[in-house]
Amino acid sequence: MVKKILKWIPALFVAGCNFYLSSQEHIEQMPSFWNADKVVHFFCFAGFSFWIAFACNINKFRLIWIPTLIISLWAITDEIHQSFTPSREPSVLDWLADTSGAAVGALIFVWVVTVLWEKIKNMRSKKA
């Protein structure tokens, strides 16, 4: 039981960071290239989804819809939250970047769990 609760700590940490950053009028350290905010959204939400997949014990590619849906719904609330932050505005394109990143983050997690774990097990069995 304690293990299940502890697995949520990384995802909750990322959620807290996301909420804090969404509350800021301006973020100082943003890159300045064209559509940089979409790239940042993509990678941040990919990481968020990775940790949601970890917390939910997602270990099959056909289950990546679970963390993707959770993150996509979170992203909608994040965009709504930003509408109440001065000098910020909600964006469907941000939500699309968030949701795309979520799908990739979940895919990466399942790939790590399935493919890399198999390789590690095979390497261990060859040494034994």
XYZ file of N, CA and C in Angstrom:
384
model
N 0.817 -1.197 0.000
C 0.000 0.000 0.000
C 0.860 1.261 0.000
N 1.873 1.295 0.868
C 2.759 2.451 0.956
C 3.509 2.632 -0.362
N 3.921 1.518 -0.967
C 4.626 1.560 -2.247
C 3.762 2.219 -3.322
N 2.475 1.875 -3.347
C 1.550 2.450 -4.332
C 1.428 3.958 -4.149
N 1.393 4.398 -2.922
C 1.287 5.831 -2.646
C 2.580 6.548 -3.031
N 3.716 5.953 -2.696
C 5.008 6.574 -2.998
C 5.248 6.713 -4.499
N 4.681 5.802 -5.295
C 4.860 5.874 -6.745
C 4.249 7.136 -7.344
N 3.324 7.773 -6.625
C 2.681 8.984 -7.117
C 3.486 10.249 -6.826
N 4.503 10.165 -5.998
C 5.256 11.366 -5.609
C 5.842 12.107 -6.812
N 6.529 11.438 -7.764
C 7.051 12.207 -8.909
C 5.956 12.912 -9.710
N 4.842 12.236 -9.963
C 3.744 12.841 -10.725
C 3.139 14.023 -9.965
N 2.986 13.893 -8.667
C 2.439 14.991 -7.866
C 3.388 16.180 -7.826
N 4.684 15.892 -7.796
C 5.685 16.965 -7.837
C 5.582 17.732 -9.154
N 5.496 17.003 -10.271
C 5.372 17.648 -11.575
C 4.061 18.438 -11.651
N 2.977 17.879 -11.115
C 1.695 18.581 -11.105
C 1.814 19.900 -10.338
N 2.481 19.868 -9.202
C 2.682 21.083 -8.411
C 3.511 22.118 -9.150
N 4.578 21.668 -9.794
C 5.411 22.581 -10.590
C 4.599 23.187 -11.732
N 3.799 22.359 -12.390
C 2.959 22.828 -13.488
C 1.971 23.888 -12.996
N 1.330 23.622 -11.876
C 0.356 24.575 -11.336
C 1.049 25.883 -10.978
N 2.213 25.790 -10.355
C 2.965 26.998 -9.980
C 3.333 27.812 -11.222
N 3.877 27.140 -12.229
C 4.310 27.857 -13.436
C 3.120 28.452 -14.188
N 1.994 27.778 -14.163
C 0.799 28.310 -14.818
C 0.259 29.533 -14.096
N 0.649 29.715 -12.859
C 0.197 30.862 -12.076
C 1.079 32.087 -12.276
N 2.183 31.932 -12.973
C 3.127 33.028 -13.178
C 2.722 33.865 -14.394
N 2.833 35.187 -14.253
C 2.518 36.066 -15.381
C 3.531 35.901 -16.506
N 4.771 35.699 -16.131
C 5.837 35.571 -17.123
C 6.865 34.584 -16.596
N 7.364 33.727 -17.457
C 8.393 32.764 -17.066
C 9.710 33.233 -17.677
N 10.668 33.511 -16.827
C 11.934 34.135 -17.237
C 12.776 33.284 -18.185
N 12.908 32.027 -17.920
C 13.881 31.195 -18.627
C 13.311 30.458 -19.844
N 12.313 31.009 -20.501
C 11.744 30.365 -21.686
C 12.677 30.567 -22.875
N 12.848 29.529 -23.702
C 13.626 29.725 -24.931
C 12.911 30.735 -25.836
N 13.644 31.300 -26.794
C 13.058 32.388 -27.575
C 12.858 32.059 -29.057
N 13.000 30.806 -29.457
C 12.770 30.489 -30.866
C 11.277 30.380 -31.160
N 10.924 30.347 -32.450
C 9.533 30.337 -32.893
C 8.799 29.135 -32.307
N 7.665 29.355 -31.711
C 6.819 28.337 -31.075
C 7.524 27.571 -29.950
N 8.464 28.228 -29.316
C 9.205 27.584 -28.223
C 8.267 27.114 -27.118
N 7.216 27.874 -26.858
C 6.293 27.482 -25.792
C 5.624 26.146 -26.095
N 5.354 25.866 -27.368
C 4.728 24.579 -27.738
C 5.704 23.429 -27.502
N 6.970 23.667 -27.801
C 8.001 22.645 -27.567
C 8.147 22.386 -26.074
N 8.146 23.449 -25.293
C 8.240 23.313 -23.836
C 7.021 22.561 -23.304
N 5.836 22.935 -23.775
C 4.616 22.222 -23.367
C 4.746 20.733 -23.696
N 5.165 20.417 -24.907
C 5.279 19.031 -25.349
C 6.182 18.232 -24.405
N 7.389 18.730 -24.152
C 8.340 17.969 -23.349
C 7.963 17.925 -21.868
N 7.421 19.008 -21.337
C 7.002 18.989 -19.930
C 5.869 17.997 -19.702
N 4.899 18.002 -20.603
C 3.774 17.097 -20.428
C 4.141 15.654 -20.800
N 5.154 15.472 -21.641
C 5.665 14.113 -21.888
C 6.257 13.559 -20.593
N 7.029 14.380 -19.889
C 7.586 13.959 -18.607
C 6.506 13.693 -17.566
N 5.514 14.553 -17.549
C 4.389 14.389 -16.623
C 3.684 13.061 -16.899
N 3.439 12.777 -18.166
C 2.762 11.531 -18.542
C 3.610 10.305 -18.211
N 4.920 10.427 -18.385
C 5.837 9.331 -18.030
C 5.609 8.938 -16.570
N 5.544 9.940 -15.689
C 5.386 9.653 -14.260
C 3.977 9.185 -13.916
N 2.978 9.644 -14.668
C 1.620 9.130 -14.464
C 1.577 7.658 -14.870
N 2.211 7.316 -15.995
C 2.265 5.917 -16.438
C 2.979 5.059 -15.392
N 4.032 5.592 -14.804
C 4.750 4.896 -13.735
C 3.830 4.656 -12.540
N 3.124 5.690 -12.112
C 2.241 5.579 -10.947
C 1.086 4.619 -11.208
N 0.621 4.559 -12.454
C -0.513 3.692 -12.815
C -0.079 2.284 -13.224
N 1.212 2.002 -13.161
C 1.748 0.688 -13.553
C 1.369 0.288 -14.982
N 1.462 1.222 -15.904
C 1.141 0.943 -17.303
C 2.296 0.143 -17.897
N 2.010 -1.066 -18.368
C 3.086 -1.904 -18.902
C 2.748 -2.535 -20.253
N 1.725 -2.011 -20.908
C 1.347 -2.495 -22.235
C 1.054 -1.291 -23.120
N 1.495 -1.376 -24.382
C 1.285 -0.263 -25.296
C -0.195 0.067 -25.476
N -1.048 -0.945 -25.403
C -2.479 -0.690 -25.604
C -3.095 0.097 -24.445
N -2.357 0.301 -23.368
C -2.872 1.039 -22.210
C -2.382 2.486 -22.129
N -1.626 2.928 -23.133
C -1.098 4.301 -23.040
C -2.200 5.360 -23.078
N -3.396 4.954 -23.466
C -4.498 5.921 -23.487
C -4.824 6.408 -22.077
N -4.515 5.617 -21.060
C -4.867 6.005 -19.681
C -4.079 7.240 -19.237
N -2.725 7.197 -19.241
C -2.013 8.423 -18.856
C -2.224 9.562 -19.844
N -2.415 9.226 -21.122
C -2.654 10.280 -22.114
C -3.958 11.018 -21.807
N -5.008 10.287 -21.474
C -6.285 10.908 -21.128
C -6.172 11.720 -19.840
N -5.519 11.168 -18.834
C -5.352 11.889 -17.561
C -4.644 13.218 -17.802
N -3.554 13.181 -18.561
C -2.782 14.399 -18.817
C -3.557 15.360 -19.705
N -4.277 14.841 -20.691
C -5.060 15.710 -21.568
C -6.130 16.461 -20.770
N -6.784 15.759 -19.858
C -7.777 16.417 -19.001
C -7.112 17.438 -18.071
N -5.951 17.077 -17.534
C -5.203 18.021 -16.690
C -4.865 19.260 -17.515
N -4.440 19.049 -18.770
C -4.046 20.163 -19.628
C -5.211 21.105 -19.889
N -6.418 20.563 -20.007
C -7.593 21.424 -20.181
C -7.765 22.309 -18.943
N -7.662 21.708 -17.759
C -7.807 22.504 -16.534
C -6.662 23.513 -16.405
N -5.474 23.139 -16.886
C -4.324 24.041 -16.863
C -4.593 25.261 -17.751
N -5.154 25.033 -18.919
C -5.464 26.150 -19.816
C -6.546 27.041 -19.217
N -7.527 26.455 -18.572
C -8.562 27.244 -17.894
C -7.931 28.063 -16.769
N -7.057 27.406 -16.000
C -6.360 28.086 -14.906
C -5.581 29.284 -15.433
N -4.912 29.121 -16.575
C -4.125 30.225 -17.146
C -5.008 31.410 -17.545
N -6.273 31.144 -17.853
C -7.161 32.244 -18.243
C -7.402 33.216 -17.085
N -7.142 32.778 -15.866
C -7.296 33.643 -14.700
C -5.981 34.300 -14.278
N -4.901 34.004 -14.990
C -3.588 34.562 -14.676
C -3.345 35.775 -15.567
N -3.033 36.925 -14.965
C -2.788 38.119 -15.780
C -1.703 37.867 -16.839
N -1.913 38.408 -18.024
C -1.037 38.321 -19.199
C -0.857 36.898 -19.744
N -1.698 35.972 -19.304
C -1.702 34.613 -19.861
C -3.070 34.366 -20.479
N -3.102 33.474 -21.455
C -4.385 33.147 -22.067
C -4.404 31.670 -22.451
N -5.577 31.072 -22.422
C -5.680 29.657 -22.804
C -5.441 29.486 -24.301
N -4.947 28.314 -24.675
C -4.642 28.057 -26.079
C -4.923 26.601 -26.424
N -5.695 26.398 -27.459
C -5.959 25.041 -27.949
C -4.662 24.419 -28.453
N -3.788 25.230 -29.051
C -2.505 24.701 -29.546
C -1.622 24.220 -28.395
N -1.669 24.929 -27.266
C -0.931 24.450 -26.078
C -1.495 23.111 -25.628
N -2.819 23.018 -25.585
C -3.458 21.762 -25.192
C -3.068 20.622 -26.143
N -3.030 20.894 -27.439
C -2.604 19.867 -28.407
C -1.153 19.455 -28.178
N -0.295 20.423 -27.888
C 1.105 20.100 -27.580
C 1.193 19.278 -26.302
N 0.394 19.635 -25.298
C 0.367 18.891 -24.033
C -0.079 17.444 -24.255
N -1.158 17.284 -25.008
C -1.717 15.948 -25.239
C -0.790 15.098 -26.106
N -0.183 15.709 -27.103
C 0.792 14.981 -27.933
C 1.981 14.538 -27.088
N 2.462 15.441 -26.268
C 3.561 15.097 -25.369
C 3.169 13.986 -24.416
N 1.927 14.018 -23.945
C 1.445 12.975 -23.026
C 1.493 11.606 -23.690
N 1.059 11.522 -24.932
C 1.085 10.239 -25.642
C 2.515 9.746 -25.809
N 3.425 10.646 -26.152
C 4.831 10.255 -26.330
C 5.450 9.843 -24.994
N 5.153 10.585 -23.942
C 5.687 10.231 -22.619
C 5.230 8.863 -22.161
N 3.960 8.545 -22.386
C 3.437 7.220 -22.023
C 4.079 6.139 -22.879
N 4.254 6.411 -24.169
C 4.928 5.452 -25.056
C 6.353 5.173 -24.595
N 7.058 6.231 -24.243
C 8.440 6.067 -23.772
C 8.468 5.227 -22.504
N 7.544 5.494 -21.578
C 7.534 4.709 -20.343
C 7.316 3.229 -20.643
N 6.329 2.921 -21.471
C 6.048 1.509 -21.776
C 7.225 0.888 -22.514
N 7.855 1.637 -23.391
C 9.037 1.130 -24.088
C 10.150 0.815 -23.085
N 10.376 1.716 -22.140
C 11.403 1.480 -21.115
C 11.063 0.221 -20.320
N 9.807 0.108 -19.906
C 9.390 -1.024 -19.079
C 9.489 -2.345 -19.847
N 9.041 -2.361 -21.091
C 8.983 -3.622 -21.836
C 10.296 -3.941 -22.539
N 10.734 -3.078 -23.418
C 11.905 -3.375 -24.254
C 13.193 -3.358 -23.444
N 13.454 -2.279 -22.738
C 14.703 -2.206 -21.986
C 14.759 -3.227 -20.865
N 13.644 -3.440 -20.186
C 13.634 -4.414 -19.099
C 13.943 -5.809 -19.624
N 13.404 -6.147 -20.797
C 13.702 -7.441 -21.423
C 15.183 -7.566 -21.733
N 15.768 -6.505 -22.242
C 17.204 -6.517 -22.553
C 18.033 -6.721 -21.291
N 17.647 -6.062 -20.219
C 18.375 -6.215 -18.954
C 18.248 -7.650 -18.449
N 17.034 -8.214 -18.510
C 16.843 -9.599 -18.067
C 17.667 -10.557 -18.929
N 17.704 -10.333 -20.224
C 18.486 -11.195 -21.118
C 19.971 -11.082 -20.817
N 20.456 -9.898 -20.536
C 21.877 -9.714 -20.197
C 22.201 -10.434 -18.895
N 21.314 -10.355 -17.932
C 21.538 -11.023 -16.644
C 21.549 -12.546 -16.817
N 20.648 -13.060 -17.644
C 20.585 -14.513 -17.826
C 21.806 -15.034 -18.580
N 22.397 -14.221 -19.451
C 23.604 -14.636 -20.168
C 24.806 -14.672 -19.239
N 24.832 -13.796 -18.243
C 25.943 -13.764 -17.278
C 25.864 -14.940 -16.308
N 24.659 -15.414 -16.031
C 24.477 -16.471 -15.038
C 24.822 -17.834 -15.546
